[in-house]
Amino acid sequence: VTPFVGAMAGGMYDLSKKYFSHQKEIPDQSGKSALHQAIISGNDEAFEDVFYLYKLPIVRSWNPFQAAVSYNRLKYAFRLLPFYVGYSFEATALTFAVKAKNQQIFDLLLRFEGGIQYGKYRQFALYAACQLNSVDFIRKLQKYEDGLANLYKMSAIFAAFQNPEALKLVLNDQFRDFGTSPLYSAIQTRMPQETIQILVERFGNVVDKDGFTFLDEMIQSKTVYEVQFKFAKYNLVRAWHLAKLQNYEYGMAYVQRLLGLQDQENFQ
């Protein structure tokens, strides 16, 4: 496709036509097809010619649509969009809009009257928005949470670990009880203390399916965070017994410190 790309980039559309009939379905080394290059160039005449010759093959790759979103070619994006609806790709149209931080296309996609409205498309967009700390996108996607699978809500929490503002948004009351999983993962991956504090406020008193609380998990993982706990004393006593049972001296000392006690005798 190199001759076509060169002719298109140089504005020599008449010359590019000579190459197109032979190259329309052959990508170059970077994956750019003829249609992809027509979109990047912003050449309406080229787009129309290439589009009608290339209709069927475009659904084999998201590259053309990604180019339209990334270069803010709104009219090209919406000419292409119907060919992608219902086509199962993890990297979806809505996700591309989030990654390109293209608010206009994102807003239009949310109102699109096709498969884009269903949760399987939005779940990946939410994950991307959390990774990028795109708060405006997160707020808009949350309006459609009923269509998001619980698994992907959990993924969104993990994706937001490095972005406290995004994390606060996805940890709302509509989320189901995830047990101690988010806290445990944050501990194991040594997330920032601000992240731990936010998660403690949401999941601190939750008991998981095995009966463990966050404090239990922290003691077992040999990780200590100086955060303000809002645990009932039952949880502290439970953590103390766990630490003592497994001979975790640092765990026992930490529980004592949380209670403001200096020795085991006072604790008892």
Short mmCIF file of C-alpha atoms in Angstrom, two decimals:
data_model
loop_
_atom_site.label_atom_id
_atom_site.label_comp_id
_atom_site.label_asym_id
_atom_site.label_seq_id
_atom_site.Cartn_x
_atom_site.Cartn_y
_atom_site.Cartn_z
CA VAL A 1 0.00 0.00 0.00
CA THR A 2 3.06 2.30 0.17
CA PRO A 3 2.51 3.96 -3.26
CA PHE A 4 -1.11 4.70 -2.37
CA VAL A 5 -0.16 6.15 1.02
CA GLY A 6 2.51 8.33 -0.57
CA ALA A 7 0.18 9.65 -3.25
CA MET A 8 -2.59 10.34 -0.76
CA ALA A 9 -0.31 12.05 1.74
CA GLY A 10 1.07 14.23 -1.05
CA GLY A 11 -2.40 15.31 -2.14
CA MET A 12 -2.03 13.56 -5.52
CA TYR A 13 -5.38 11.83 -5.53
CA ASP A 14 -5.48 11.21 -9.29
CA LEU A 15 -2.20 9.34 -8.99
CA SER A 16 -3.39 7.41 -5.95
CA LYS A 17 -6.36 6.07 -7.95
CA LYS A 18 -3.95 4.20 -10.20
CA TYR A 19 -2.68 2.20 -7.26
CA PHE A 20 -5.94 1.76 -5.40
CA SER A 21 -7.55 -0.98 -7.48
CA HIS A 22 -4.62 -3.24 -6.66
CA GLN A 23 -4.02 -2.18 -3.08
CA LYS A 24 -7.39 -1.52 -1.45
CA GLU A 25 -7.31 -4.57 0.82
CA ILE A 26 -3.57 -4.73 1.47
CA PRO A 27 -2.41 -3.08 4.69
CA ASP A 28 1.07 -1.64 5.02
CA GLN A 29 3.47 -2.61 7.80
CA SER A 30 1.72 -0.31 10.29
CA GLY A 31 -1.71 -1.74 9.44
CA LYS A 32 -2.91 1.35 7.59
CA SER A 33 -5.22 0.41 4.74
CA ALA A 34 -6.26 2.63 1.86
CA LEU A 35 -9.42 3.59 3.75
CA HIS A 36 -7.41 4.37 6.85
CA GLN A 37 -5.15 6.72 4.90
CA ALA A 38 -8.10 8.40 3.18
CA ILE A 39 -9.54 9.20 6.61
CA ILE A 40 -6.26 10.58 7.95
CA SER A 41 -5.84 12.78 4.89
CA GLY A 42 -9.32 14.25 5.34
CA ASN A 43 -9.92 13.95 1.59
CA ASP A 44 -13.70 13.66 1.10
CA GLU A 45 -13.44 12.55 -2.53
CA ALA A 46 -10.93 9.87 -1.68
CA PHE A 47 -13.00 8.68 1.27
CA GLU A 48 -16.16 8.27 -0.83
CA ASP A 49 -14.39 6.30 -3.57
CA VAL A 50 -12.50 4.10 -1.17
CA PHE A 51 -15.46 3.63 1.16
CA TYR A 52 -17.77 2.14 -1.47
CA LEU A 53 -15.10 -0.21 -2.77
CA TYR A 54 -14.03 -1.20 0.69
CA LYS A 55 -17.33 -1.65 2.57
CA LEU A 56 -17.08 -5.34 3.34
CA PRO A 57 -13.43 -5.58 4.35
CA ILE A 58 -13.67 -2.70 6.84
CA VAL A 59 -15.35 -4.86 9.45
CA ARG A 60 -12.23 -6.99 9.57
CA SER A 61 -10.32 -4.21 11.29
CA TRP A 62 -11.07 -1.32 13.65
CA ASN A 63 -8.20 0.73 12.21
CA PRO A 64 -10.35 2.97 9.96
CA PHE A 65 -12.79 3.87 12.73
CA GLN A 66 -9.97 4.38 15.21
CA ALA A 67 -8.36 6.78 12.74
CA ALA A 68 -11.64 8.69 12.33
CA VAL A 69 -12.02 9.09 16.09
CA SER A 70 -8.37 9.91 16.75
CA TYR A 71 -8.26 12.57 14.02
CA ASN A 72 -11.73 13.88 14.93
CA ARG A 73 -13.21 13.07 11.51
CA LEU A 74 -16.76 12.98 12.83
CA LYS A 75 -18.54 12.55 9.50
CA TYR A 76 -16.27 9.62 8.57
CA ALA A 77 -16.78 7.99 11.97
CA PHE A 78 -20.53 7.93 11.58
CA ARG A 79 -20.41 6.67 8.02
CA LEU A 80 -18.37 3.73 9.29
CA LEU A 81 -20.17 3.10 12.57
CA PRO A 82 -23.14 1.02 11.27
CA PHE A 83 -20.68 -1.55 9.94
CA TYR A 84 -19.31 -2.14 13.42
CA VAL A 85 -22.53 -2.42 15.44
CA GLY A 86 -22.85 -5.93 16.79
CA TYR A 87 -19.38 -6.86 15.59
CA SER A 88 -17.65 -8.35 18.60
CA PHE A 89 -14.38 -6.55 19.32
CA GLU A 90 -12.96 -5.90 22.75
CA ALA A 91 -11.68 -2.51 21.61
CA THR A 92 -14.97 -0.86 20.73
CA ALA A 93 -16.04 2.40 19.17
CA LEU A 94 -16.90 3.90 22.54
CA THR A 95 -13.55 2.85 23.97
CA PHE A 96 -11.72 4.55 21.11
CA ALA A 97 -13.64 7.76 21.81
CA VAL A 98 -12.55 7.59 25.47
CA LYS A 99 -8.90 6.93 24.62
CA ALA A 100 -8.89 9.74 22.06
CA LYS A 101 -10.62 11.98 24.66
CA ASN A 102 -13.10 12.91 21.95
CA GLN A 103 -16.08 14.23 23.89
CA GLN A 104 -18.20 14.99 20.82
CA ILE A 105 -18.02 11.50 19.36
CA PHE A 106 -18.38 9.96 22.82
CA ASP A 107 -21.63 11.86 23.48
CA LEU A 108 -23.05 10.93 20.10
CA LEU A 109 -22.14 7.27 20.57
CA LEU A 110 -24.00 7.12 23.87
CA ARG A 111 -27.15 8.19 22.05
CA PHE A 112 -26.64 5.89 19.10
CA GLU A 113 -29.71 3.71 18.54
CA GLY A 114 -27.87 0.46 17.98
CA GLY A 115 -25.73 -2.10 19.76
CA ILE A 116 -23.45 0.57 21.18
CA GLN A 117 -26.02 1.20 23.89
CA TYR A 118 -25.62 -2.26 25.40
CA GLY A 119 -23.44 -3.00 28.40
CA LYS A 120 -20.94 -5.24 26.62
CA TYR A 121 -19.69 -2.16 24.76
CA ARG A 122 -19.72 0.27 27.67
CA GLN A 123 -17.85 -1.98 30.08
CA PHE A 124 -14.59 -1.61 28.14
CA ALA A 125 -15.10 2.13 27.83
CA LEU A 126 -15.52 2.41 31.61
CA TYR A 127 -12.31 0.45 32.15
CA ALA A 128 -10.44 2.79 29.77
CA ALA A 129 -11.92 5.89 31.41
CA CYS A 130 -10.78 4.71 34.86
CA GLN A 131 -7.27 4.03 33.58
CA LEU A 132 -7.07 7.49 32.05
CA ASN A 133 -8.78 9.19 35.00
CA SER A 134 -11.34 10.65 32.60
CA VAL A 135 -13.85 11.78 35.21
CA ASP A 136 -16.39 13.28 32.79
CA PHE A 137 -16.56 10.04 30.83
CA ILE A 138 -16.93 7.98 34.00
CA ARG A 139 -19.87 10.09 35.20
CA LYS A 140 -21.68 9.68 31.90
CA LEU A 141 -21.07 5.95 31.74
CA GLN A 142 -22.36 5.50 35.28
CA LYS A 143 -25.83 6.49 34.09
CA TYR A 144 -25.92 3.14 32.28
CA GLU A 145 -24.60 0.96 35.09
CA ASP A 146 -27.59 -1.35 34.92
CA GLY A 147 -26.12 -2.72 31.71
CA LEU A 148 -22.65 -3.34 33.13
CA ALA A 149 -21.78 -6.81 34.33
CA ASN A 150 -20.57 -7.00 37.94
CA LEU A 151 -17.26 -8.44 36.75
CA TYR A 152 -16.53 -5.33 34.73
CA LYS A 153 -17.45 -3.03 37.58
CA MET A 154 -14.75 -4.82 39.54
CA SER A 155 -12.34 -4.32 36.63
CA ALA A 156 -13.16 -0.61 36.70
CA ILE A 157 -12.23 -0.44 40.39
CA PHE A 158 -8.88 -2.09 39.69
CA ALA A 159 -8.26 0.21 36.71
CA ALA A 160 -8.82 3.25 38.94
CA PHE A 161 -6.34 2.23 41.65
CA GLN A 162 -3.79 4.85 40.56
CA ASN A 163 -6.43 7.57 40.15
CA PRO A 164 -8.13 8.43 43.46
CA GLU A 165 -10.68 10.77 41.89
CA ALA A 166 -11.82 8.08 39.46
CA LEU A 167 -11.82 5.48 42.24
CA LYS A 168 -14.18 7.56 44.37
CA LEU A 169 -16.58 7.81 41.46
CA VAL A 170 -16.74 4.09 40.70
CA LEU A 171 -17.08 3.14 44.37
CA ASN A 172 -20.67 4.33 44.63
CA ASP A 173 -23.61 2.76 46.40
CA GLN A 174 -24.85 1.04 43.25
CA PHE A 175 -21.91 -1.34 43.29
CA ARG A 176 -22.54 -4.72 44.79
CA ASP A 177 -20.60 -6.05 47.73
CA PHE A 178 -17.25 -7.32 46.46
CA GLY A 179 -15.97 -8.60 49.77
CA THR A 180 -12.35 -7.74 50.52
CA SER A 181 -11.09 -8.41 46.98
CA PRO A 182 -10.36 -4.78 45.97
CA LEU A 183 -8.57 -4.11 49.26
CA TYR A 184 -6.61 -7.32 49.08
CA SER A 185 -5.49 -6.60 45.52
CA ALA A 186 -4.51 -3.05 46.44
CA ILE A 187 -2.41 -4.34 49.34
CA GLN A 188 -0.67 -7.01 47.27
CA THR A 189 0.20 -4.56 44.49
CA ARG A 190 1.41 -1.91 46.96
CA MET A 191 -0.98 0.80 45.89
CA PRO A 192 -0.59 4.38 47.24
CA GLN A 193 -1.86 5.02 50.74
CA GLU A 194 -4.56 7.37 49.43
CA THR A 195 -5.96 4.49 47.38
CA ILE A 196 -5.93 2.21 50.43
CA GLN A 197 -7.71 4.83 52.52
CA ILE A 198 -10.51 5.22 49.96
CA LEU A 199 -10.98 1.46 49.78
CA VAL A 200 -10.93 1.10 53.56
CA GLU A 201 -13.78 3.60 53.87
CA ARG A 202 -15.84 1.56 51.38
CA PHE A 203 -14.88 -2.04 52.24
CA GLY A 204 -13.21 -1.84 55.65
CA ASN A 205 -15.91 -3.64 57.60
CA VAL A 206 -16.89 -6.07 54.86
CA VAL A 207 -16.37 -9.76 55.57
CA ASP A 208 -15.55 -11.87 52.51
CA LYS A 209 -16.83 -15.36 51.72
CA ASP A 210 -14.02 -16.93 53.80
CA GLY A 211 -14.82 -14.76 56.79
CA PHE A 212 -11.83 -12.45 56.44
CA THR A 213 -11.85 -8.68 56.89
CA PHE A 214 -9.42 -6.20 55.40
CA LEU A 215 -7.40 -6.09 58.59
CA ASP A 216 -7.05 -9.88 58.47
CA GLU A 217 -5.79 -9.65 54.90
CA MET A 218 -3.35 -6.91 55.80
CA ILE A 219 -1.83 -8.94 58.63
CA GLN A 220 -1.54 -12.07 56.49
CA SER A 221 0.11 -10.15 53.64
CA LYS A 222 2.62 -8.63 56.09
CA THR A 223 1.75 -5.14 54.92
CA VAL A 224 1.08 -2.24 57.27
CA TYR A 225 -0.67 0.96 56.20
CA GLU A 226 -1.03 3.95 58.51
CA VAL A 227 -4.67 4.67 57.74
CA GLN A 228 -7.60 5.63 59.92
CA PHE A 229 -9.67 2.50 60.46
CA LYS A 230 -13.37 2.54 61.25
CA PHE A 231 -13.53 -1.06 62.44
CA ALA A 232 -15.72 -2.36 65.19
CA LYS A 233 -13.70 -3.79 68.09
CA TYR A 234 -14.86 -7.25 67.10
CA ASN A 235 -12.76 -6.97 63.95
CA LEU A 236 -9.72 -5.82 65.90
CA VAL A 237 -10.00 -8.69 68.37
CA ARG A 238 -10.43 -11.09 65.47
CA ALA A 239 -7.33 -9.71 63.76
CA TRP A 240 -5.40 -9.99 67.02
CA HIS A 241 -6.26 -13.70 67.32
CA LEU A 242 -5.31 -14.29 63.68
CA ALA A 243 -1.94 -12.60 64.21
CA LYS A 244 -1.31 -14.45 67.45
CA LEU A 245 -2.34 -17.81 65.98
CA GLN A 246 0.13 -17.42 63.11
CA ASN A 247 2.77 -15.86 65.34
CA TYR A 248 2.71 -12.54 63.46
CA GLU A 249 4.31 -10.32 66.09
CA TYR A 250 4.17 -7.29 63.82
CA GLY A 251 0.42 -7.91 63.39
CA MET A 252 -0.19 -8.05 67.12
CA ALA A 253 1.84 -4.92 67.67
CA TYR A 254 -0.11 -3.14 64.94
CA VAL A 255 -3.47 -4.05 66.43
CA GLN A 256 -2.26 -2.82 69.81
CA ARG A 257 -1.23 0.45 68.23
CA LEU A 258 -4.65 0.85 66.61
CA LEU A 259 -6.28 0.47 70.02
CA GLY A 260 -3.83 2.80 71.68
CA LEU A 261 -2.52 0.01 73.92
CA GLN A 262 1.09 -0.68 74.68
CA ASP A 263 1.13 -4.27 75.87
CA GLN A 264 -0.78 -7.52 75.70
CA GLU A 265 -1.95 -7.34 79.29
CA ASN A 266 -3.82 -4.07 78.71
CA PHE A 267 -5.29 -5.45 75.50
CA GLN A 268 -6.75 -8.45 77.31
#
